[in-house]
Coordinates of C-alpha atoms in Angstrom, one line a residue:
M24 CA 37.1 -98.4 28.7
K25 CA 39.7 -98.3 31.4
V26 CA 39.0 -99.5 34.9
M27 CA 41.7 -98.4 37.7
V28 CA 41.5 -99.3 41.3
K29 CA 43.7 -99.1 44.6
N30 CA 43.5 -100.5 47.7
L31 CA 40.6 -102.6 47.0
G32 CA 41.0 -105.9 49.3
P33 CA 44.4 -107.3 48.7
L34 CA 44.9 -104.6 45.4
K35 CA 47.5 -102.6 46.0
Q36 CA 47.0 -100.7 42.8
A37 CA 45.7 -102.2 39.4
E38 CA 44.0 -101.5 36.2
F39 CA 42.4 -103.5 33.4
T40 CA 41.0 -102.9 30.0
L41 CA 37.3 -103.9 28.9
G42 CA 37.5 -106.1 25.8
D43 CA 34.4 -108.1 24.1
L44 CA 36.2 -111.0 26.5
T45 CA 38.0 -110.0 29.3
I46 CA 39.8 -112.7 31.3
I47 CA 41.5 -112.5 34.8
C48 CA 43.7 -115.3 35.9
G49 CA 46.0 -115.5 39.4
K50 CA 46.1 -117.9 42.4
N51 CA 43.4 -117.8 45.0
N52 CA 43.1 -114.5 47.3
C53 CA 44.4 -112.6 44.7
G54 CA 42.1 -109.8 44.1
K55 CA 40.2 -111.2 41.0
T56 CA 36.5 -111.4 42.8
Y57 CA 37.1 -107.6 44.1
A58 CA 37.6 -106.2 41.1
T59 CA 34.9 -108.3 39.2
Y60 CA 32.2 -107.1 42.5
A61 CA 33.5 -103.4 41.9
L62 CA 33.1 -103.5 38.5
Y63 CA 29.8 -104.8 38.9
G64 CA 28.5 -102.8 41.4
F65 CA 29.5 -99.4 39.1
L66 CA 27.8 -100.9 36.4
T67 CA 24.8 -101.5 38.3
L68 CA 24.7 -98.2 40.7
W69 CA 26.6 -95.7 38.0
K70 CA 23.3 -94.0 37.7
E71 CA 22.9 -93.3 41.2
S72 CA 26.5 -92.0 41.2
L73 CA 26.6 -89.8 38.4
S74 CA 24.9 -86.1 38.6
I75 CA 25.0 -83.3 36.1
H76 CA 24.5 -80.2 36.8
V77 CA 22.3 -78.1 34.7
D78 CA 22.4 -74.3 35.2
H79 CA 19.3 -72.8 37.0
Q80 CA 19.6 -69.9 34.4
K81 CA 18.7 -71.8 31.6
I82 CA 15.8 -73.5 33.8
Q83 CA 14.6 -69.9 34.2
K84 CA 14.6 -69.6 30.8
L85 CA 12.5 -72.8 30.4
L86 CA 10.1 -71.3 32.7
S87 CA 9.9 -68.3 30.8
E88 CA 10.2 -68.9 27.3
G89 CA 8.8 -72.3 27.4
T90 CA 11.6 -74.3 25.8
I91 CA 15.4 -74.2 25.9
G92 CA 18.5 -76.4 23.6
L93 CA 21.4 -78.0 25.3
D94 CA 24.4 -78.5 23.4
I95 CA 25.3 -82.2 23.5
H96 CA 28.9 -81.2 22.9
N97 CA 29.6 -79.2 25.9
Y98 CA 28.6 -82.5 28.0
I99 CA 30.4 -84.3 25.7
K100 CA 33.7 -82.7 26.5
N101 CA 33.4 -82.6 30.2
A102 CA 32.3 -86.5 30.0
Q103 CA 35.4 -87.3 32.1
E104 CA 35.3 -84.7 34.5
I105 CA 31.5 -85.7 35.2
L106 CA 32.6 -89.4 35.6
D107 CA 35.5 -88.6 37.4
R108 CA 33.1 -87.2 40.3
A109 CA 30.9 -90.1 40.0
C110 CA 33.6 -92.7 40.8
V111 CA 34.5 -90.7 43.8
R112 CA 31.1 -90.9 45.2
F113 CA 31.1 -94.7 44.3
S114 CA 34.5 -95.1 45.9
R115 CA 32.8 -93.4 49.1
E116 CA 30.2 -96.2 49.3
I117 CA 31.8 -99.1 47.9
S118 CA 31.8 -100.9 50.9
Q119 CA 27.8 -101.2 50.3
V120 CA 28.6 -103.7 47.1
F121 CA 30.4 -105.8 49.3
S122 CA 28.7 -105.5 52.3
S123 CA 31.0 -104.5 54.7
A124 CA 32.4 -102.1 57.2
K125 CA 33.2 -98.9 55.7
K126 CA 36.5 -98.5 57.4
L127 CA 37.8 -101.8 55.5
F128 CA 37.7 -99.4 52.4
A129 CA 38.1 -96.5 53.6
D130 CA 41.5 -95.8 51.3
T131 CA 39.9 -97.4 48.3
S132 CA 39.5 -95.7 44.6
F133 CA 37.7 -96.9 41.6
R134 CA 38.0 -94.8 38.4
I135 CA 37.0 -95.3 35.0
E136 CA 38.7 -93.7 32.3
M137 CA 37.4 -93.0 28.5
N138 CA 38.5 -92.1 25.4
E139 CA 36.3 -90.3 22.6
S140 CA 35.6 -93.9 21.2
D141 CA 34.3 -95.5 24.5
L142 CA 31.5 -92.6 24.6
K143 CA 28.1 -93.7 22.6
T144 CA 25.7 -90.9 22.9
R145 CA 22.1 -91.7 22.5
Q146 CA 20.1 -90.9 19.6
D147 CA 16.6 -90.5 18.9
Y148 CA 15.9 -89.5 22.4
Q149 CA 12.4 -89.2 24.0
Y150 CA 11.4 -88.3 27.2
S151 CA 8.0 -86.9 29.0
S152 CA 7.4 -85.9 32.9
G153 CA 4.1 -85.3 34.6
T154 CA 1.2 -87.2 35.9
M155 CA -1.2 -89.6 34.6
R156 CA -3.7 -86.8 33.7
N157 CA -0.9 -83.9 32.5
Q158 CA 2.5 -84.2 30.9
L159 CA 4.4 -81.1 32.0
F160 CA 8.0 -81.5 30.1
A161 CA 9.4 -83.2 27.0
I162 CA 12.9 -84.2 26.3
E163 CA 14.1 -84.7 22.8
R164 CA 16.9 -85.4 20.6
K165 CA 16.5 -85.9 17.1
G166 CA 19.0 -88.5 15.3
D167 CA 22.4 -87.3 15.8
S168 CA 21.8 -83.7 16.5
P169 CA 23.7 -82.1 18.6
I170 CA 20.9 -80.2 21.0
I171 CA 18.8 -81.7 22.9
T172 CA 15.5 -79.7 23.3
V173 CA 13.7 -79.5 26.7
S174 CA 10.0 -78.1 26.2
L175 CA 7.3 -77.4 28.6
L176 CA 4.2 -78.3 27.9
V177 CA 1.9 -76.6 30.0
E178 CA 1.1 -73.0 30.7
K179 CA 4.0 -71.6 33.0
E180 CA 1.8 -70.4 35.6
S181 CA 0.5 -73.9 36.1
I182 CA 3.8 -75.0 37.5
R183 CA 4.1 -75.4 41.1
I184 CA 7.4 -77.8 41.2
P185 CA 10.9 -76.7 42.8
V186 CA 13.6 -75.6 40.2
N187 CA 15.8 -78.1 42.1
Y188 CA 13.7 -80.7 40.8
I189 CA 13.2 -79.8 37.2
A190 CA 17.4 -79.7 37.0
Q191 CA 17.2 -83.3 38.3
M192 CA 14.7 -84.4 36.0
I193 CA 17.1 -82.9 33.1
G194 CA 20.4 -83.9 34.5
D195 CA 18.8 -87.5 34.1
S196 CA 17.9 -87.3 31.3
L197 CA 21.1 -85.9 29.6
K198 CA 23.3 -88.9 31.7
D199 CA 21.1 -91.4 30.0
V200 CA 22.2 -89.6 26.3
L201 CA 25.7 -89.2 27.4
F202 CA 26.3 -92.6 29.4
G203 CA 23.3 -94.9 28.8
L204 CA 24.8 -96.7 25.5
T205 CA 28.1 -96.3 26.9
F206 CA 27.8 -98.8 30.4
P207 CA 26.9 -102.3 29.2
R208 CA 23.9 -103.7 31.1
A209 CA 26.0 -105.8 34.0
Q210 CA 24.7 -109.6 34.5
I211 CA 26.4 -111.5 37.1
S212 CA 27.2 -115.2 38.0
S213 CA 28.8 -115.5 41.7
T214 CA 30.5 -118.6 42.3
E215 CA 27.8 -118.8 45.2
R216 CA 25.2 -119.7 42.4
T217 CA 24.6 -123.3 43.2
G218 CA 23.6 -122.6 46.8
A219 CA 21.4 -120.5 45.2
A220 CA 19.9 -123.0 42.8
I221 CA 19.6 -125.2 45.7
F222 CA 17.6 -123.1 48.3
R223 CA 15.8 -120.8 46.4
N224 CA 12.1 -122.3 47.9
E225 CA 13.9 -122.2 51.4
L226 CA 15.0 -118.7 50.7
D227 CA 11.3 -117.6 49.8
F228 CA 9.8 -119.6 53.0
A229 CA 12.4 -118.2 55.3
R230 CA 11.8 -114.6 54.3
N231 CA 8.1 -115.0 54.8
R232 CA 8.0 -116.6 57.8
L233 CA 10.3 -113.7 59.3
L234 CA 7.7 -111.1 57.7
E235 CA 5.0 -113.1 59.7
E236 CA 7.0 -113.3 63.0
M237 CA 8.0 -109.8 63.0
A238 CA 4.6 -108.4 62.0
K239 CA 3.2 -110.1 65.2
Q240 CA 5.9 -107.7 67.4
E241 CA 4.4 -104.8 69.3
N242 CA 7.6 -103.2 70.3
G243 CA 7.4 -100.9 66.9
I244 CA 10.1 -103.0 64.8
D245 CA 10.3 -101.8 61.0
P246 CA 9.7 -105.5 59.5
M247 CA 10.9 -104.1 56.2
D248 CA 13.8 -102.1 57.6
L249 CA 15.1 -105.2 59.4
L250 CA 14.9 -107.7 56.7
L251 CA 17.2 -105.2 54.3
K252 CA 19.9 -105.0 56.9
T253 CA 19.6 -109.0 57.3
Y254 CA 19.4 -109.2 53.2
S255 CA 22.2 -107.0 52.9
T256 CA 25.0 -109.0 54.6
Y257 CA 25.8 -110.8 51.3
A258 CA 27.6 -109.0 48.8
M259 CA 25.9 -106.8 46.1
P260 CA 26.4 -109.9 43.3
V261 CA 25.5 -112.7 45.8
T262 CA 22.0 -110.8 46.6
R263 CA 21.5 -110.4 42.6
N264 CA 21.7 -113.7 41.6
V265 CA 19.4 -115.1 44.7
D266 CA 16.9 -112.2 43.4
F267 CA 17.0 -114.0 40.1
T268 CA 16.9 -117.1 41.0
R269 CA 13.6 -116.6 43.2
S270 CA 11.7 -114.9 40.2
L271 CA 12.7 -117.5 37.5
E272 CA 9.2 -117.9 36.7
E273 CA 8.5 -113.9 36.1
S274 CA 11.7 -114.2 33.8
T275 CA 10.0 -117.1 31.5
K276 CA 7.6 -114.8 30.2
N277 CA 10.4 -112.7 28.0
E278 CA 12.1 -114.1 25.3
S279 CA 15.6 -113.0 24.8
Y280 CA 17.9 -111.7 22.3
I281 CA 19.1 -115.0 22.1
A282 CA 16.5 -116.9 21.5
Q283 CA 14.8 -114.4 18.8
N284 CA 17.7 -114.3 16.5
H285 CA 20.3 -117.2 17.6
S286 CA 18.5 -120.3 18.7
G287 CA 21.6 -122.3 17.9
I288 CA 23.2 -121.0 20.8
L289 CA 20.6 -122.2 22.8
N290 CA 20.7 -125.6 21.1
D291 CA 24.0 -126.3 22.0
F292 CA 23.8 -125.2 25.6
S293 CA 20.7 -127.9 25.8
D294 CA 23.4 -130.4 24.4
L295 CA 25.9 -129.1 27.0
I296 CA 23.9 -129.4 30.3
G297 CA 22.2 -132.2 28.6
G298 CA 18.5 -131.4 29.2
E299 CA 16.2 -128.8 29.8
Y300 CA 15.1 -126.6 32.9
V301 CA 11.8 -126.4 33.5
A302 CA 10.3 -123.7 35.8
K303 CA 6.3 -124.5 36.7
R304 CA 4.1 -123.8 39.6
G305 CA 6.7 -122.5 41.9
Q306 CA 9.3 -125.5 41.5
L307 CA 12.2 -126.1 39.2
Y308 CA 12.9 -129.0 37.9
F309 CA 15.7 -130.7 35.1
V310 CA 14.2 -132.7 32.7
P311 CA 17.6 -135.1 31.3
K312 CA 17.4 -135.5 27.4
K313 CA 15.6 -138.6 25.9
T314 CA 13.8 -139.2 29.2
N315 CA 10.6 -138.1 31.2
I316 CA 12.5 -137.9 34.4
R317 CA 11.7 -134.6 36.6
L318 CA 14.5 -134.1 38.7
I319 CA 14.2 -131.0 41.6
M320 CA 17.6 -129.3 41.7
N321 CA 18.8 -131.4 45.4
E322 CA 18.8 -134.1 42.7
S323 CA 20.3 -132.8 40.0
S324 CA 24.1 -132.8 39.0
S325 CA 26.3 -130.3 40.4
S326 CA 27.2 -128.5 36.8
V327 CA 22.9 -128.7 36.5
K328 CA 22.8 -126.3 39.1
S329 CA 25.7 -124.3 38.5
L330 CA 24.3 -123.5 34.8
L331 CA 21.2 -122.4 36.2
Y332 CA 21.5 -118.7 35.7
M333 CA 23.2 -119.0 32.4
N334 CA 20.2 -121.0 31.2
F335 CA 17.5 -118.5 31.9
Y336 CA 19.7 -115.8 31.0
L337 CA 20.3 -116.9 27.7
R338 CA 16.9 -117.6 26.9
H339 CA 15.0 -114.9 28.5
V340 CA 17.1 -111.8 29.7
A341 CA 20.0 -111.3 27.4
K342 CA 20.0 -108.2 25.1
K343 CA 22.6 -107.2 22.8
G344 CA 25.2 -105.3 24.2
D345 CA 25.2 -106.7 27.9
L346 CA 28.1 -107.9 29.7
L347 CA 28.1 -111.0 31.2
M348 CA 30.6 -111.4 34.1
I349 CA 30.6 -115.1 35.4
D350 CA 33.5 -115.7 38.5
E351 CA 35.0 -119.2 38.0
P352 CA 32.6 -120.7 34.8
E353 CA 34.8 -123.7 35.5
L354 CA 32.7 -124.7 38.9
N355 CA 31.8 -128.4 38.8
L356 CA 32.2 -128.8 34.7
H357 CA 34.3 -131.5 33.4
P358 CA 37.0 -130.5 31.0
E359 CA 35.2 -131.3 28.0
N360 CA 32.3 -129.1 29.0
Q361 CA 34.7 -126.5 29.5
R362 CA 35.7 -126.5 26.3
R363 CA 32.6 -126.3 24.9
L364 CA 31.3 -123.5 27.3
S365 CA 34.3 -121.4 26.1
R366 CA 33.1 -122.0 22.5
L367 CA 29.9 -121.1 23.6
F368 CA 31.2 -117.7 24.9
V369 CA 33.1 -116.7 21.8
R370 CA 29.9 -117.1 19.8
L371 CA 27.9 -115.0 22.4
I372 CA 30.7 -112.2 21.7
N373 CA 30.5 -112.7 18.0
V374 CA 26.7 -111.5 18.5
G375 CA 27.3 -108.5 20.6
I376 CA 27.4 -109.7 24.0
K377 CA 30.5 -108.8 26.0
V378 CA 32.2 -111.6 28.3
F379 CA 34.1 -111.3 31.6
I380 CA 35.1 -114.3 33.3
T381 CA 37.9 -114.7 36.4
T382 CA 39.0 -118.4 36.0
H383 CA 41.9 -120.9 37.5
S384 CA 41.2 -123.5 34.5
D385 CA 43.7 -124.2 31.8
Y386 CA 41.0 -125.7 29.5
F387 CA 39.5 -122.5 29.3
I388 CA 42.5 -120.2 28.1
R389 CA 43.7 -123.2 26.2
E390 CA 40.2 -123.6 24.3
F391 CA 40.5 -119.8 23.2
N392 CA 43.8 -120.1 22.5
T393 CA 42.5 -122.7 19.9
M394 CA 40.0 -120.1 18.7
I395 CA 42.3 -117.5 18.2
M396 CA 44.9 -119.7 16.3
L397 CA 42.5 -121.2 14.0
N398 CA 40.9 -117.4 13.0
Q399 CA 43.5 -116.7 9.9
N400 CA 43.2 -116.9 6.5
D401 CA 44.8 -120.5 6.1
K402 CA 44.0 -123.4 4.3
R403 CA 45.7 -125.8 6.3
L404 CA 44.0 -124.4 9.3
K405 CA 40.6 -123.7 7.7
G406 CA 41.1 -127.7 7.3
I407 CA 42.1 -128.4 11.1
A408 CA 38.8 -126.4 12.2
E409 CA 36.5 -128.0 9.5
K410 CA 37.8 -131.3 10.6
N411 CA 37.6 -130.7 14.6
G412 CA 33.8 -129.4 14.3
Y413 CA 35.2 -125.9 14.7
K414 CA 32.2 -123.4 13.0
Q415 CA 32.9 -119.8 11.6
E416 CA 31.1 -118.0 14.6
E417 CA 33.4 -119.7 17.1
M418 CA 36.5 -118.1 15.4
L419 CA 38.1 -115.6 17.9
D420 CA 39.4 -112.0 16.9
A421 CA 42.5 -111.7 19.2
E422 CA 41.9 -108.2 18.9
K423 CA 38.6 -108.2 21.1
V424 CA 40.4 -110.1 23.9
R425 CA 41.9 -108.6 27.2
A426 CA 43.7 -110.9 29.5
Y427 CA 45.2 -110.2 33.2
I428 CA 47.4 -112.2 35.5
A429 CA 46.6 -111.2 39.0
D430 CA 50.3 -111.6 40.6
K431 CA 52.9 -109.8 42.9
A432 CA 54.7 -106.9 40.7
L433 CA 57.0 -104.4 40.8
I434 CA 54.9 -101.2 40.4
K435 CA 55.2 -97.6 41.7
A436 CA 51.8 -97.0 43.4
T437 CA 50.4 -93.5 43.0
G438 CA 51.6 -90.9 45.4
N439 CA 54.5 -93.3 46.0
T440 CA 58.2 -92.0 44.9
R441 CA 59.7 -95.9 44.9
R442 CA 58.5 -99.0 43.5
S443 CA 57.2 -101.9 45.3
R444 CA 56.1 -105.6 45.5
C445 CA 52.4 -105.7 45.6
L446 CA 49.4 -107.6 44.1
T447 CA 48.5 -105.9 40.9
F448 CA 47.0 -107.2 37.7
I449 CA 50.0 -108.2 34.8
P450 CA 48.5 -107.8 31.3
A451 CA 49.0 -111.2 29.0
K452 CA 50.8 -111.1 26.0
I453 CA 48.5 -112.0 23.1
D454 CA 49.0 -113.0 19.7
E455 CA 46.9 -113.9 16.9
K456 CA 49.3 -116.7 15.8
Y457 CA 49.5 -118.2 19.5
G458 CA 47.1 -117.0 21.7
I459 CA 46.7 -115.9 25.2
E460 CA 50.3 -116.2 27.1
M461 CA 49.4 -116.9 30.5
K462 CA 52.4 -118.1 32.9
S463 CA 50.2 -118.4 35.6
F464 CA 49.0 -121.8 34.4
D465 CA 52.1 -122.6 32.6
S466 CA 54.6 -122.5 35.5
T467 CA 52.6 -125.2 37.4
I468 CA 51.9 -127.2 34.4
N469 CA 55.2 -127.6 33.6
N470 CA 56.0 -128.2 37.3
M471 CA 54.0 -131.3 37.0
N472 CA 55.2 -132.7 33.4
R473 CA 59.2 -132.1 35.0
I474 CA 58.2 -134.3 38.2
Q475 CA 56.4 -136.9 36.2
D476 CA 59.1 -137.0 33.6
E477 CA 61.8 -137.4 36.4
I478 CA 59.5 -140.1 37.9
T479 CA 59.3 -142.1 34.7
W480 CA 62.5 -141.4 32.9
G481 CA 65.1 -140.3 36.1
E482 CA 66.4 -137.4 36.1

């Protein structure tokens, strides 16, 4: 799945392909977060952006005969065209993802390009629609049958539903069958996650007080309308982080795919943070290992706050096929814990969760490289892996990785006749023997080494 953006923040034009592990590196203010938020926004809102037309003649046939069959292949061959229309619509509304003025994104274009292998249609699909007493329609696909059957469950004389609504209902089912497994469920941890962890109670208190005060007014103000307008001043990923942090107690009622099948990952994560989080009676605590001390978030370390989202996601939310997006995972982490977290990312990838990160950390890249380089059928390398405590589930297949550098380069933007130097994403070379070649860090490290060598040894 290829993502293409144009005139998005500082990015003139850029594209990147999603892998099981997707990495975007680069200097500050080069568009990494813009691309991350745009992708998250689309993966969150694609159902609202995408529509599938159902011919009204089909609807009339359904109402007259009681059943119709829709060939999924007719929609598969037009999947890119359907997706293009959705991307155009999303591009027009992309300012909402960033909670910014529309004029700042007037020329922005966001597009997703798919090949046949990207499209994963849903099998054994069943859906019914109606009231609490009576079901009106049933929509079904058996196994991988090319036919989706739509059946009328009541006498046609009883139907008093507009044709447009019936067409929309069938169209919604078609897009779920066609794209429901194609687009991963995106979960994001923004760089504002530390603040959300600290002020979770204050956010609830402030919101409730605001509602109380507005309710007292007699000037016709709609409290919810004003609240939503105020709340939307933050980018969508930030508001989603805030919402997630405020509802931690609710999330603990569920057990994640990781907790059910891969508890070793959770044990290693607890070792990484050095304790456990406890959400109880509206309060959130951190309990360091081998102690009975309960620390509230204000008393806990910055790394504990930074990893709060990931802890509750892994334990209570994660599902196979998710896309876990983390903006700067190195935030507040010692280099050793950066290495440990990168190894945990690889374990998640190897159990079916995709990972997308932006990073300024060479420690992450070097640790990913180590796991790529050790993933060889070589006795010597297997000995090195065993000696240094690397597990088989921490081996990283180079084919699963896509890496990019946000930097200036000569490109010919769409519609231009000449190349110009502007901010874009440059693909990084990835080799199974040597790992990821990330020049964004290499030049800085080499320059520091040169200066220190000159200080120590002279010119």
